[in-house]
Amino acid sequence: MKKVYASPDLLSAGHVRNLLEQNGIASQLRNYYLGGGIGDLPVNECWPEIWVDDSDVARAEQVVRELQEALAEPPGPPWICPACGERNEGQFGECWHCGATRPASVGTP
Ligand SMILES: [Zn+2]
């Protein structure tokens, strides 16, 4: 067995497992039960981990890589709030200052 993925986010780990399953790759989720130990153990030793059989490692790593590339899409450019003039980073859909929604014409490629 080999670890192909680890994340502090159990939802992400579950998503990876589902993707692997869709690709016909059996996997094990480890450390699921260690979540309560965070604070006592080094944090990344508590992360949920996905393990697969040695024969599936190459395919599993490809699935994980494609997922991470999809998640790594760069955020849009910073935008200026039309309501209050505040500058907001591209990943935010609302103005952090006044809560106005980002205009559709800004930050969409
Ligand atoms: Zn604003």
PDB file of N, CA and C and ligand atoms in Angstrom:
ATOM      1  N   MET A   1       0.843  -1.192   0.000  1.00  0.00           N
ATOM      2  CA  MET A   1       0.000   0.000   0.000  1.00  0.00           C
ATOM      3  C   MET A   1       0.880   1.244   0.000  1.00  0.00           C
ATOM      4  N   LYS A   2       0.357   2.286  -0.603  1.00  0.00           N
ATOM      5  CA  LYS A   2       1.088   3.547  -0.615  1.00  0.00           C
ATOM      6  C   LYS A   2       0.107   4.706  -0.455  1.00  0.00           C
ATOM      7  N   LYS A   3       0.554   5.733   0.260  1.00  0.00           N
ATOM      8  CA  LYS A   3      -0.271   6.923   0.449  1.00  0.00           C
ATOM      9  C   LYS A   3      -0.209   7.777  -0.813  1.00  0.00           C
ATOM     10  N   VAL A   4      -1.358   8.167  -1.325  1.00  0.00           N
ATOM     11  CA  VAL A   4      -1.370   9.005  -2.528  1.00  0.00           C
ATOM     12  C   VAL A   4      -1.956  10.384  -2.257  1.00  0.00           C
ATOM     13  N   TYR A   5      -2.537  10.568  -1.067  1.00  0.00           N
ATOM     14  CA  TYR A   5      -3.184  11.855  -0.807  1.00  0.00           C
ATOM     15  C   TYR A   5      -3.332  12.039   0.700  1.00  0.00           C
ATOM     16  N   ALA A   6      -3.160  13.277   1.153  1.00  0.00           N
ATOM     17  CA  ALA A   6      -3.446  13.622   2.544  1.00  0.00           C
ATOM     18  C   ALA A   6      -3.979  15.037   2.560  1.00  0.00           C
ATOM     19  N   SER A   7      -4.955  15.274   3.422  1.00  0.00           N
ATOM     20  CA  SER A   7      -5.556  16.601   3.490  1.00  0.00           C
ATOM     21  C   SER A   7      -6.099  16.818   4.883  1.00  0.00           C
ATOM     22  N   PRO A   8      -6.014  18.046   5.382  1.00  0.00           N
ATOM     23  CA  PRO A   8      -6.623  18.321   6.682  1.00  0.00           C
ATOM     24  C   PRO A   8      -8.144  18.319   6.588  1.00  0.00           C
ATOM     25  N   ASP A   9      -8.635  18.284   5.384  1.00  0.00           N
ATOM     26  CA  ASP A   9     -10.067  18.439   5.135  1.00  0.00           C
ATOM     27  C   ASP A   9     -10.665  17.071   4.786  1.00  0.00           C
ATOM     28  N   LEU A  10     -11.475  16.551   5.690  1.00  0.00           N
ATOM     29  CA  LEU A  10     -12.047  15.218   5.466  1.00  0.00           C
ATOM     30  C   LEU A  10     -12.927  15.182   4.227  1.00  0.00           C
ATOM     31  N   LEU A  11     -13.575  16.303   3.914  1.00  0.00           N
ATOM     32  CA  LEU A  11     -14.411  16.349   2.719  1.00  0.00           C
ATOM     33  C   LEU A  11     -13.577  16.138   1.461  1.00  0.00           C
ATOM     34  N   SER A  12     -12.396  16.775   1.431  1.00  0.00           N
ATOM     35  CA  SER A  12     -11.517  16.604   0.278  1.00  0.00           C
ATOM     36  C   SER A  12     -11.071  15.153   0.159  1.00  0.00           C
ATOM     37  N   ALA A  13     -10.727  14.572   1.291  1.00  0.00           N
ATOM     38  CA  ALA A  13     -10.289  13.179   1.274  1.00  0.00           C
ATOM     39  C   ALA A  13     -11.415  12.280   0.763  1.00  0.00           C
ATOM     40  N   GLY A  14     -12.639  12.552   1.209  1.00  0.00           N
ATOM     41  CA  GLY A  14     -13.769  11.767   0.740  1.00  0.00           C
ATOM     42  C   GLY A  14     -13.998  11.940  -0.750  1.00  0.00           C
ATOM     43  N   HIS A  15     -13.776  13.168  -1.222  1.00  0.00           N
ATOM     44  CA  HIS A  15     -13.933  13.454  -2.654  1.00  0.00           C
ATOM     45  C   HIS A  15     -12.909  12.669  -3.472  1.00  0.00           C
ATOM     46  N   VAL A  16     -11.674  12.640  -2.989  1.00  0.00           N
ATOM     47  CA  VAL A  16     -10.628  11.891  -3.683  1.00  0.00           C
ATOM     48  C   VAL A  16     -10.991  10.407  -3.726  1.00  0.00           C
ATOM     49  N   ARG A  17     -11.483   9.897  -2.596  1.00  0.00           N
ATOM     50  CA  ARG A  17     -11.883   8.485  -2.567  1.00  0.00           C
ATOM     51  C   ARG A  17     -12.955   8.198  -3.607  1.00  0.00           C
ATOM     52  N   ASN A  18     -13.945   9.097  -3.705  1.00  0.00           N
ATOM     53  CA  ASN A  18     -15.011   8.898  -4.689  1.00  0.00           C
ATOM     54  C   ASN A  18     -14.457   8.885  -6.104  1.00  0.00           C
ATOM     55  N   LEU A  19     -13.541   9.830  -6.382  1.00  0.00           N
ATOM     56  CA  LEU A  19     -12.947   9.897  -7.724  1.00  0.00           C
ATOM     57  C   LEU A  19     -12.186   8.614  -8.040  1.00  0.00           C
ATOM     58  N   LEU A  20     -11.428   8.131  -7.058  1.00  0.00           N
ATOM     59  CA  LEU A  20     -10.665   6.899  -7.271  1.00  0.00           C
ATOM     60  C   LEU A  20     -11.617   5.735  -7.543  1.00  0.00           C
ATOM     61  N   GLU A  21     -12.698   5.707  -6.773  1.00  0.00           N
ATOM     62  CA  GLU A  21     -13.666   4.627  -6.955  1.00  0.00           C
ATOM     63  C   GLU A  21     -14.257   4.666  -8.359  1.00  0.00           C
ATOM     64  N   GLN A  22     -14.564   5.891  -8.835  1.00  0.00           N
ATOM     65  CA  GLN A  22     -15.115   6.042 -10.179  1.00  0.00           C
ATOM     66  C   GLN A  22     -14.135   5.551 -11.239  1.00  0.00           C
ATOM     67  N   ASN A  23     -12.842   5.583 -10.887  1.00  0.00           N
ATOM     68  CA  ASN A  23     -11.812   5.117 -11.813  1.00  0.00           C
ATOM     69  C   ASN A  23     -11.460   3.652 -11.562  1.00  0.00           C
ATOM     70  N   GLY A  24     -12.250   2.993 -10.724  1.00  0.00           N
ATOM     71  CA  GLY A  24     -12.041   1.573 -10.481  1.00  0.00           C
ATOM     72  C   GLY A  24     -10.873   1.267  -9.564  1.00  0.00           C
ATOM     73  N   ILE A  25     -10.485   2.242  -8.739  1.00  0.00           N
ATOM     74  CA  ILE A  25      -9.346   2.059  -7.848  1.00  0.00           C
ATOM     75  C   ILE A  25      -9.856   1.967  -6.405  1.00  0.00           C
ATOM     76  N   ALA A  26      -9.583   0.848  -5.770  1.00  0.00           N
ATOM     77  CA  ALA A  26      -9.975   0.683  -4.368  1.00  0.00           C
ATOM     78  C   ALA A  26      -8.998   1.453  -3.491  1.00  0.00           C
ATOM     79  N   SER A  27      -9.510   2.092  -2.454  1.00  0.00           N
ATOM     80  CA  SER A  27      -8.631   2.875  -1.582  1.00  0.00           C
ATOM     81  C   SER A  27      -9.039   2.685  -0.128  1.00  0.00           C
ATOM     82  N   GLN A  28      -8.111   3.037   0.735  1.00  0.00           N
ATOM     83  CA  GLN A  28      -8.382   3.034   2.165  1.00  0.00           C
ATOM     84  C   GLN A  28      -8.243   4.440   2.699  1.00  0.00           C
ATOM     85  N   LEU A  29      -9.159   4.826   3.565  1.00  0.00           N
ATOM     86  CA  LEU A  29      -9.052   6.100   4.263  1.00  0.00           C
ATOM     87  C   LEU A  29      -8.449   5.826   5.633  1.00  0.00           C
ATOM     88  N   ARG A  30      -7.305   6.433   5.908  1.00  0.00           N
ATOM     89  CA  ARG A  30      -6.653   6.235   7.198  1.00  0.00           C
ATOM     90  C   ARG A  30      -6.634   7.538   7.977  1.00  0.00           C
ATOM     91  N   ASN A  31      -6.495   7.406   9.288  1.00  0.00           N
ATOM     92  CA  ASN A  31      -6.422   8.549  10.212  1.00  0.00           C
ATOM     93  C   ASN A  31      -7.769   9.216  10.436  1.00  0.00           C
ATOM     94  N   TYR A  32      -8.804   8.653   9.853  1.00  0.00           N
ATOM     95  CA  TYR A  32     -10.133   9.220  10.027  1.00  0.00           C
ATOM     96  C   TYR A  32     -10.450   9.416  11.514  1.00  0.00           C
ATOM     97  N   TYR A  33     -10.038   8.434  12.301  1.00  0.00           N
ATOM     98  CA  TYR A  33     -10.391   8.410  13.723  1.00  0.00           C
ATOM     99  C   TYR A  33      -9.469   9.270  14.570  1.00  0.00           C
ATOM    100  N   LEU A  34      -8.401   9.828  13.954  1.00  0.00           N
ATOM    101  CA  LEU A  34      -7.430  10.581  14.732  1.00  0.00           C
ATOM    102  C   LEU A  34      -7.786  12.056  14.855  1.00  0.00           C
ATOM    103  N   GLY A  35      -8.859  12.464  14.206  1.00  0.00           N
ATOM    104  CA  GLY A  35      -9.208  13.882  14.219  1.00  0.00           C
ATOM    105  C   GLY A  35      -9.236  14.483  15.612  1.00  0.00           C
ATOM    106  N   GLY A  36      -9.700  13.693  16.587  1.00  0.00           N
ATOM    107  CA  GLY A  36      -9.785  14.205  17.952  1.00  0.00           C
ATOM    108  C   GLY A  36      -8.436  14.442  18.585  1.00  0.00           C
ATOM    109  N   GLY A  37      -7.376  13.929  17.947  1.00  0.00           N
ATOM    110  CA  GLY A  37      -6.048  14.074  18.529  1.00  0.00           C
ATOM    111  C   GLY A  37      -5.345  15.349  18.128  1.00  0.00           C
ATOM    112  N   ILE A  38      -5.958  16.122  17.216  1.00  0.00           N
ATOM    113  CA  ILE A  38      -5.316  17.354  16.781  1.00  0.00           C
ATOM    114  C   ILE A  38      -5.106  18.261  17.992  1.00  0.00           C
ATOM    115  N   GLY A  39      -3.913  18.774  18.106  1.00  0.00           N
ATOM    116  CA  GLY A  39      -3.564  19.533  19.297  1.00  0.00           C
ATOM    117  C   GLY A  39      -2.586  18.759  20.158  1.00  0.00           C
ATOM    118  N   ASP A  40      -2.691  17.439  20.119  1.00  0.00           N
ATOM    119  CA  ASP A  40      -1.776  16.601  20.890  1.00  0.00           C
ATOM    120  C   ASP A  40      -0.679  16.022  20.002  1.00  0.00           C
ATOM    121  N   LEU A  41      -0.990  15.869  18.717  1.00  0.00           N
ATOM    122  CA  LEU A  41      -0.060  15.253  17.784  1.00  0.00           C
ATOM    123  C   LEU A  41       0.349  16.293  16.740  1.00  0.00           C
ATOM    124  N   PRO A  42       1.494  16.073  16.078  1.00  0.00           N
ATOM    125  CA  PRO A  42       1.820  16.955  14.943  1.00  0.00           C
ATOM    126  C   PRO A  42       0.652  16.952  13.968  1.00  0.00           C
ATOM    127  N   VAL A  43       0.242  18.141  13.547  1.00  0.00           N
ATOM    128  CA  VAL A  43      -1.023  18.256  12.823  1.00  0.00           C
ATOM    129  C   VAL A  43      -1.080  17.368  11.598  1.00  0.00           C
ATOM    130  N   ASN A  44       0.010  17.346  10.798  1.00  0.00           N
ATOM    131  CA  ASN A  44      -0.106  16.599   9.549  1.00  0.00           C
ATOM    132  C   ASN A  44      -0.054  15.089   9.762  1.00  0.00           C
ATOM    133  N   GLU A  45       0.197  14.640  10.983  1.00  0.00           N
ATOM    134  CA  GLU A  45       0.061  13.209  11.257  1.00  0.00           C
ATOM    135  C   GLU A  45      -1.367  12.838  11.579  1.00  0.00           C
ATOM    136  N   CYS A  46      -2.209  13.848  11.727  1.00  0.00           N
ATOM    137  CA  CYS A  46      -3.626  13.610  12.019  1.00  0.00           C
ATOM    138  C   CYS A  46      -4.470  13.690  10.757  1.00  0.00           C
ATOM    139  N   TRP A  47      -3.878  14.149   9.677  1.00  0.00           N
ATOM    140  CA  TRP A  47      -4.672  14.348   8.467  1.00  0.00           C
ATOM    141  C   TRP A  47      -5.216  13.025   7.953  1.00  0.00           C
ATOM    142  N   PRO A  48      -6.444  13.049   7.473  1.00  0.00           N
ATOM    143  CA  PRO A  48      -6.948  11.877   6.759  1.00  0.00           C
ATOM    144  C   PRO A  48      -6.055  11.590   5.549  1.00  0.00           C
ATOM    145  N   GLU A  49      -5.752  10.326   5.345  1.00  0.00           N
ATOM    146  CA  GLU A  49      -4.874   9.926   4.241  1.00  0.00           C
ATOM    147  C   GLU A  49      -5.584   8.893   3.376  1.00  0.00           C
ATOM    148  N   ILE A  50      -5.282   8.951   2.088  1.00  0.00           N
ATOM    149  CA  ILE A  50      -5.813   7.958   1.153  1.00  0.00           C
ATOM    150  C   ILE A  50      -4.673   7.039   0.740  1.00  0.00           C
ATOM    151  N   TRP A  51      -4.875   5.758   0.928  1.00  0.00           N
ATOM    152  CA  TRP A  51      -3.877   4.754   0.562  1.00  0.00           C
ATOM    153  C   TRP A  51      -4.466   3.825  -0.485  1.00  0.00           C
ATOM    154  N   VAL A  52      -3.615   3.417  -1.434  1.00  0.00           N
ATOM    155  CA  VAL A  52      -4.061   2.469  -2.460  1.00  0.00           C
ATOM    156  C   VAL A  52      -3.039   1.346  -2.588  1.00  0.00           C
ATOM    157  N   ASP A  53      -3.452   0.261  -3.245  1.00  0.00           N
ATOM    158  CA  ASP A  53      -2.531  -0.845  -3.517  1.00  0.00           C
ATOM    159  C   ASP A  53      -1.396  -0.374  -4.405  1.00  0.00           C
ATOM    160  N   ASP A  54      -0.236  -0.999  -4.232  1.00  0.00           N
ATOM    161  CA  ASP A  54       0.935  -0.625  -5.035  1.00  0.00           C
ATOM    162  C   ASP A  54       0.636  -0.647  -6.531  1.00  0.00           C
ATOM    163  N   SER A  55      -0.187  -1.606  -6.958  1.00  0.00           N
ATOM    164  CA  SER A  55      -0.458  -1.738  -8.393  1.00  0.00           C
ATOM    165  C   SER A  55      -1.331  -0.592  -8.912  1.00  0.00           C
ATOM    166  N   ASP A  56      -1.980   0.135  -8.018  1.00  0.00           N
ATOM    167  CA  ASP A  56      -2.861   1.235  -8.433  1.00  0.00           C
ATOM    168  C   ASP A  56      -2.237   2.616  -8.242  1.00  0.00           C
ATOM    169  N   VAL A  57      -1.008   2.649  -7.707  1.00  0.00           N
ATOM    170  CA  VAL A  57      -0.413   3.931  -7.315  1.00  0.00           C
ATOM    171  C   VAL A  57      -0.320   4.900  -8.492  1.00  0.00           C
ATOM    172  N   ALA A  58       0.175   4.432  -9.626  1.00  0.00           N
ATOM    173  CA  ALA A  58       0.385   5.345 -10.750  1.00  0.00           C
ATOM    174  C   ALA A  58      -0.933   5.963 -11.208  1.00  0.00           C
ATOM    175  N   ARG A  59      -1.963   5.132 -11.344  1.00  0.00           N
ATOM    176  CA  ARG A  59      -3.259   5.659 -11.781  1.00  0.00           C
ATOM    177  C   ARG A  59      -3.861   6.581 -10.723  1.00  0.00           C
ATOM    178  N   ALA A  60      -3.728   6.186  -9.463  1.00  0.00           N
ATOM    179  CA  ALA A  60      -4.298   6.995  -8.379  1.00  0.00           C
ATOM    180  C   ALA A  60      -3.618   8.359  -8.317  1.00  0.00           C
ATOM    181  N   GLU A  61      -2.296   8.376  -8.487  1.00  0.00           N
ATOM    182  CA  GLU A  61      -1.581   9.652  -8.444  1.00  0.00           C
ATOM    183  C   GLU A  61      -2.009  10.553  -9.598  1.00  0.00           C
ATOM    184  N   GLN A  62      -2.312   9.937 -10.733  1.00  0.00           N
ATOM    185  CA  GLN A  62      -2.795  10.713 -11.875  1.00  0.00           C
ATOM    186  C   GLN A  62      -4.150  11.348 -11.553  1.00  0.00           C
ATOM    187  N   VAL A  63      -5.037  10.589 -10.930  1.00  0.00           N
ATOM    188  CA  VAL A  63      -6.355  11.114 -10.551  1.00  0.00           C
ATOM    189  C   VAL A  63      -6.198  12.281  -9.583  1.00  0.00           C
ATOM    190  N   VAL A  64      -5.323  12.102  -8.590  1.00  0.00           N
ATOM    191  CA  VAL A  64      -5.115  13.147  -7.587  1.00  0.00           C
ATOM    192  C   VAL A  64      -4.521  14.391  -8.239  1.00  0.00           C
ATOM    193  N   ARG A  65      -3.580  14.175  -9.167  1.00  0.00           N
ATOM    194  CA  ARG A  65      -2.935  15.316  -9.826  1.00  0.00           C
ATOM    195  C   ARG A  65      -3.951  16.117 -10.636  1.00  0.00           C
ATOM    196  N   GLU A  66      -4.804  15.398 -11.356  1.00  0.00           N
ATOM    197  CA  GLU A  66      -5.818  16.103 -12.155  1.00  0.00           C
ATOM    198  C   GLU A  66      -6.768  16.895 -11.263  1.00  0.00           C
ATOM    199  N   LEU A  67      -7.122  16.310 -10.120  1.00  0.00           N
ATOM    200  CA  LEU A  67      -8.009  17.015  -9.192  1.00  0.00           C
ATOM    201  C   LEU A  67      -7.334  18.276  -8.672  1.00  0.00           C
ATOM    202  N   GLN A  68      -6.065  18.150  -8.288  1.00  0.00           N
ATOM    203  CA  GLN A  68      -5.361  19.301  -7.721  1.00  0.00           C
ATOM    204  C   GLN A  68      -5.165  20.397  -8.761  1.00  0.00           C
ATOM    205  N   GLU A  69      -4.959  19.988 -10.012  1.00  0.00           N
ATOM    206  CA  GLU A  69      -4.840  21.003 -11.068  1.00  0.00           C
ATOM    207  C   GLU A  69      -6.160  21.735 -11.252  1.00  0.00           C
ATOM    208  N   ALA A  70      -7.263  20.978 -11.156  1.00  0.00           N
ATOM    209  CA  ALA A  70      -8.576  21.601 -11.314  1.00  0.00           C
ATOM    210  C   ALA A  70      -8.844  22.580 -10.171  1.00  0.00           C
ATOM    211  N   LEU A  71      -8.372  22.215  -8.970  1.00  0.00           N
ATOM    212  CA  LEU A  71      -8.616  23.067  -7.809  1.00  0.00           C
ATOM    213  C   LEU A  71      -7.689  24.272  -7.785  1.00  0.00           C
ATOM    214  N   ALA A  72      -6.602  24.187  -8.539  1.00  0.00           N
ATOM    215  CA  ALA A  72      -5.592  25.243  -8.484  1.00  0.00           C
ATOM    216  C   ALA A  72      -5.845  26.358  -9.491  1.00  0.00           C
ATOM    217  N   GLU A  73      -7.013  26.324 -10.136  1.00  0.00           N
ATOM    218  CA  GLU A  73      -7.349  27.407 -11.058  1.00  0.00           C
ATOM    219  C   GLU A  73      -7.106  28.744 -10.371  1.00  0.00           C
ATOM    220  N   PRO A  74      -6.382  29.623 -10.994  1.00  0.00           N
ATOM    221  CA  PRO A  74      -6.090  30.889 -10.330  1.00  0.00           C
ATOM    222  C   PRO A  74      -7.359  31.709 -10.139  1.00  0.00           C
ATOM    223  N   PRO A  75      -7.440  32.437  -9.041  1.00  0.00           N
ATOM    224  CA  PRO A  75      -8.603  33.302  -8.830  1.00  0.00           C
ATOM    225  C   PRO A  75      -8.575  34.448  -9.826  1.00  0.00           C
ATOM    226  N   GLY A  76      -9.686  35.108  -9.987  1.00  0.00           N
ATOM    227  CA  GLY A  76      -9.751  36.254 -10.882  1.00  0.00           C
ATOM    228  C   GLY A  76      -8.897  37.389 -10.355  1.00  0.00           C
ATOM    229  N   PRO A  77      -8.797  38.475 -11.112  1.00  0.00           N
ATOM    230  CA  PRO A  77      -8.003  39.621 -10.669  1.00  0.00           C
ATOM    231  C   PRO A  77      -8.683  40.333  -9.507  1.00  0.00           C
ATOM    232  N   PRO A  78      -7.911  41.100  -8.740  1.00  0.00           N
ATOM    233  CA  PRO A  78      -8.532  41.920  -7.692  1.00  0.00           C
ATOM    234  C   PRO A  78      -9.579  42.839  -8.318  1.00  0.00           C
ATOM    235  N   TRP A  79     -10.555  43.220  -7.542  1.00  0.00           N
ATOM    236  CA  TRP A  79     -11.632  44.068  -8.078  1.00  0.00           C
ATOM    237  C   TRP A  79     -11.960  45.157  -7.070  1.00  0.00           C
ATOM    238  N   ILE A  80     -12.477  46.259  -7.602  1.00  0.00           N
ATOM    239  CA  ILE A  80     -12.835  47.407  -6.770  1.00  0.00           C
ATOM    240  C   ILE A  80     -14.338  47.387  -6.529  1.00  0.00           C
ATOM    241  N   CYS A  81     -14.721  47.445  -5.279  1.00  0.00           N
ATOM    242  CA  CYS A  81     -16.145  47.428  -4.936  1.00  0.00           C
ATOM    243  C   CYS A  81     -16.825  48.693  -5.465  1.00  0.00           C
ATOM    244  N   PRO A  82     -17.902  48.539  -6.255  1.00  0.00           N
ATOM    245  CA  PRO A  82     -18.600  49.715  -6.795  1.00  0.00           C
ATOM    246  C   PRO A  82     -19.383  50.469  -5.714  1.00  0.00           C
ATOM    247  N   ALA A  83     -19.674  49.805  -4.605  1.00  0.00           N
ATOM    248  CA  ALA A  83     -20.479  50.452  -3.555  1.00  0.00           C
ATOM    249  C   ALA A  83     -19.630  51.321  -2.638  1.00  0.00           C
ATOM    250  N   CYS A  84     -18.439  50.810  -2.256  1.00  0.00           N
ATOM    251  CA  CYS A  84     -17.656  51.546  -1.271  1.00  0.00           C
ATOM    252  C   CYS A  84     -16.244  51.854  -1.732  1.00  0.00           C
ATOM    253  N   GLY A  85     -15.840  51.319  -2.890  1.00  0.00           N
ATOM    254  CA  GLY A  85     -14.527  51.641  -3.417  1.00  0.00           C
ATOM    255  C   GLY A  85     -13.398  50.813  -2.829  1.00  0.00           C
ATOM    256  N   GLU A  86     -13.723  49.825  -2.013  1.00  0.00           N
ATOM    257  CA  GLU A  86     -12.697  48.994  -1.405  1.00  0.00           C
ATOM    258  C   GLU A  86     -12.116  48.030  -2.433  1.00  0.00           C
ATOM    259  N   ARG A  87     -10.820  47.725  -2.280  1.00  0.00           N
ATOM    260  CA  ARG A  87     -10.180  46.761  -3.172  1.00  0.00           C
ATOM    261  C   ARG A  87     -10.322  45.370  -2.562  1.00  0.00           C
ATOM    262  N   ASN A  88     -10.772  44.400  -3.365  1.00  0.00           N
ATOM    263  CA  ASN A  88     -10.963  43.035  -2.903  1.00  0.00           C
ATOM    264  C   ASN A  88     -10.125  42.070  -3.733  1.00  0.00           C
ATOM    265  N   GLU A  89      -9.598  41.030  -3.087  1.00  0.00           N
ATOM    266  CA  GLU A  89      -8.854  40.021  -3.829  1.00  0.00           C
ATOM    267  C   GLU A  89      -9.800  39.192  -4.691  1.00  0.00           C
ATOM    268  N   GLY A  90      -9.239  38.624  -5.766  1.00  0.00           N
ATOM    269  CA  GLY A  90     -10.055  37.981  -6.790  1.00  0.00           C
ATOM    270  C   GLY A  90     -10.859  36.787  -6.326  1.00  0.00           C
ATOM    271  N   GLN A  91     -10.398  36.119  -5.241  1.00  0.00           N
ATOM    272  CA  GLN A  91     -11.123  34.914  -4.836  1.00  0.00           C
ATOM    273  C   GLN A  91     -12.410  35.224  -4.076  1.00  0.00           C
ATOM    274  N   PHE A  92     -12.612  36.513  -3.735  1.00  0.00           N
ATOM    275  CA  PHE A  92     -13.803  36.852  -2.964  1.00  0.00           C
ATOM    276  C   PHE A  92     -14.948  37.278  -3.880  1.00  0.00           C
ATOM    277  N   GLY A  93     -16.124  36.727  -3.613  1.00  0.00           N
ATOM    278  CA  GLY A  93     -17.300  37.051  -4.415  1.00  0.00           C
ATOM    279  C   GLY A  93     -18.082  38.216  -3.832  1.00  0.00           C
ATOM    280  N   GLU A  94     -17.710  38.612  -2.602  1.00  0.00           N
ATOM    281  CA  GLU A  94     -18.373  39.741  -1.960  1.00  0.00           C
ATOM    282  C   GLU A  94     -17.316  40.672  -1.393  1.00  0.00           C
ATOM    283  N   CYS A  95     -17.670  41.942  -1.309  1.00  0.00           N
ATOM    284  CA  CYS A  95     -16.772  42.921  -0.707  1.00  0.00           C
ATOM    285  C   CYS A  95     -16.601  42.613   0.779  1.00  0.00           C
ATOM    286  N   TRP A  96     -15.332  42.528   1.214  1.00  0.00           N
ATOM    287  CA  TRP A  96     -15.106  42.210   2.626  1.00  0.00           C
ATOM    288  C   TRP A  96     -15.522  43.370   3.520  1.00  0.00           C
ATOM    289  N   HIS A  97     -15.576  44.565   2.924  1.00  0.00           N
ATOM    290  CA  HIS A  97     -15.829  45.761   3.715  1.00  0.00           C
ATOM    291  C   HIS A  97     -17.318  46.030   3.899  1.00  0.00           C
ATOM    292  N   CYS A  98     -18.086  45.960   2.806  1.00  0.00           N
ATOM    293  CA  CYS A  98     -19.500  46.321   2.901  1.00  0.00           C
ATOM    294  C   CYS A  98     -20.432  45.175   2.520  1.00  0.00           C
ATOM    295  N   GLY A  99     -19.885  44.071   2.010  1.00  0.00           N
ATOM    296  CA  GLY A  99     -20.721  42.918   1.713  1.00  0.00           C
ATOM    297  C   GLY A  99     -21.395  42.957   0.350  1.00  0.00           C
ATOM    298  N   ALA A 100     -21.106  43.985  -0.445  1.00  0.00           N
ATOM    299  CA  ALA A 100     -21.710  44.060  -1.777  1.00  0.00           C
ATOM    300  C   ALA A 100     -21.203  42.899  -2.641  1.00  0.00           C
ATOM    301  N   THR A 101     -22.068  42.397  -3.495  1.00  0.00           N
ATOM    302  CA  THR A 101     -21.693  41.318  -4.396  1.00  0.00           C
ATOM    303  C   THR A 101     -20.792  41.846  -5.506  1.00  0.00           C
ATOM    304  N   ARG A 102     -19.791  41.044  -5.867  1.00  0.00           N
ATOM    305  CA  ARG A 102     -18.902  41.463  -6.956  1.00  0.00           C
ATOM    306  C   ARG A 102     -19.692  41.613  -8.242  1.00  0.00           C
ATOM    307  N   PRO A 103     -19.508  42.707  -8.961  1.00  0.00           N
ATOM    308  CA  PRO A 103     -20.212  42.887 -10.241  1.00  0.00           C
ATOM    309  C   PRO A 103     -19.830  41.788 -11.222  1.00  0.00           C
ATOM    310  N   ALA A 104     -20.785  41.329 -11.996  1.00  0.00           N
ATOM    311  CA  ALA A 104     -20.547  40.222 -12.921  1.00  0.00           C
ATOM    312  C   ALA A 104     -19.487  40.567 -13.958  1.00  0.00           C
ATOM    313  N   SER A 105     -19.319  41.839 -14.239  1.00  0.00           N
ATOM    314  CA  SER A 105     -18.401  42.248 -15.299  1.00  0.00           C
ATOM    315  C   SER A 105     -16.950  42.241 -14.833  1.00  0.00           C
ATOM    316  N   VAL A 106     -16.732  42.037 -13.544  1.00  0.00           N
ATOM    317  CA  VAL A 106     -15.375  42.088 -13.009  1.00  0.00           C
ATOM    318  C   VAL A 106     -14.910  40.695 -12.634  1.00  0.00           C
ATOM    319  N   GLY A 107     -13.715  40.357 -13.021  1.00  0.00           N
ATOM    320  CA  GLY A 107     -13.092  39.134 -12.545  1.00  0.00           C
ATOM    321  C   GLY A 107     -13.562  37.875 -13.233  1.00  0.00           C
ATOM    322  N   THR A 108     -14.379  37.999 -14.251  1.00  0.00           N
ATOM    323  CA  THR A 108     -14.761  36.803 -14.994  1.00  0.00           C
ATOM    324  C   THR A 108     -14.064  36.827 -16.344  1.00  0.00           C
ATOM    325  N   PRO A 109     -13.303  35.796 -16.624  1.00  0.00           N
ATOM    326  CA  PRO A 109     -12.535  35.786 -17.867  1.00  0.00           C
ATOM    327  C   PRO A 109     -13.425  35.720 -19.101  1.00  0.00           C
TER     328      PRO A 109
HETATM  329 ZN    ZN B   1     -17.727  47.423  -0.603  1.00  0.00          ZN
END
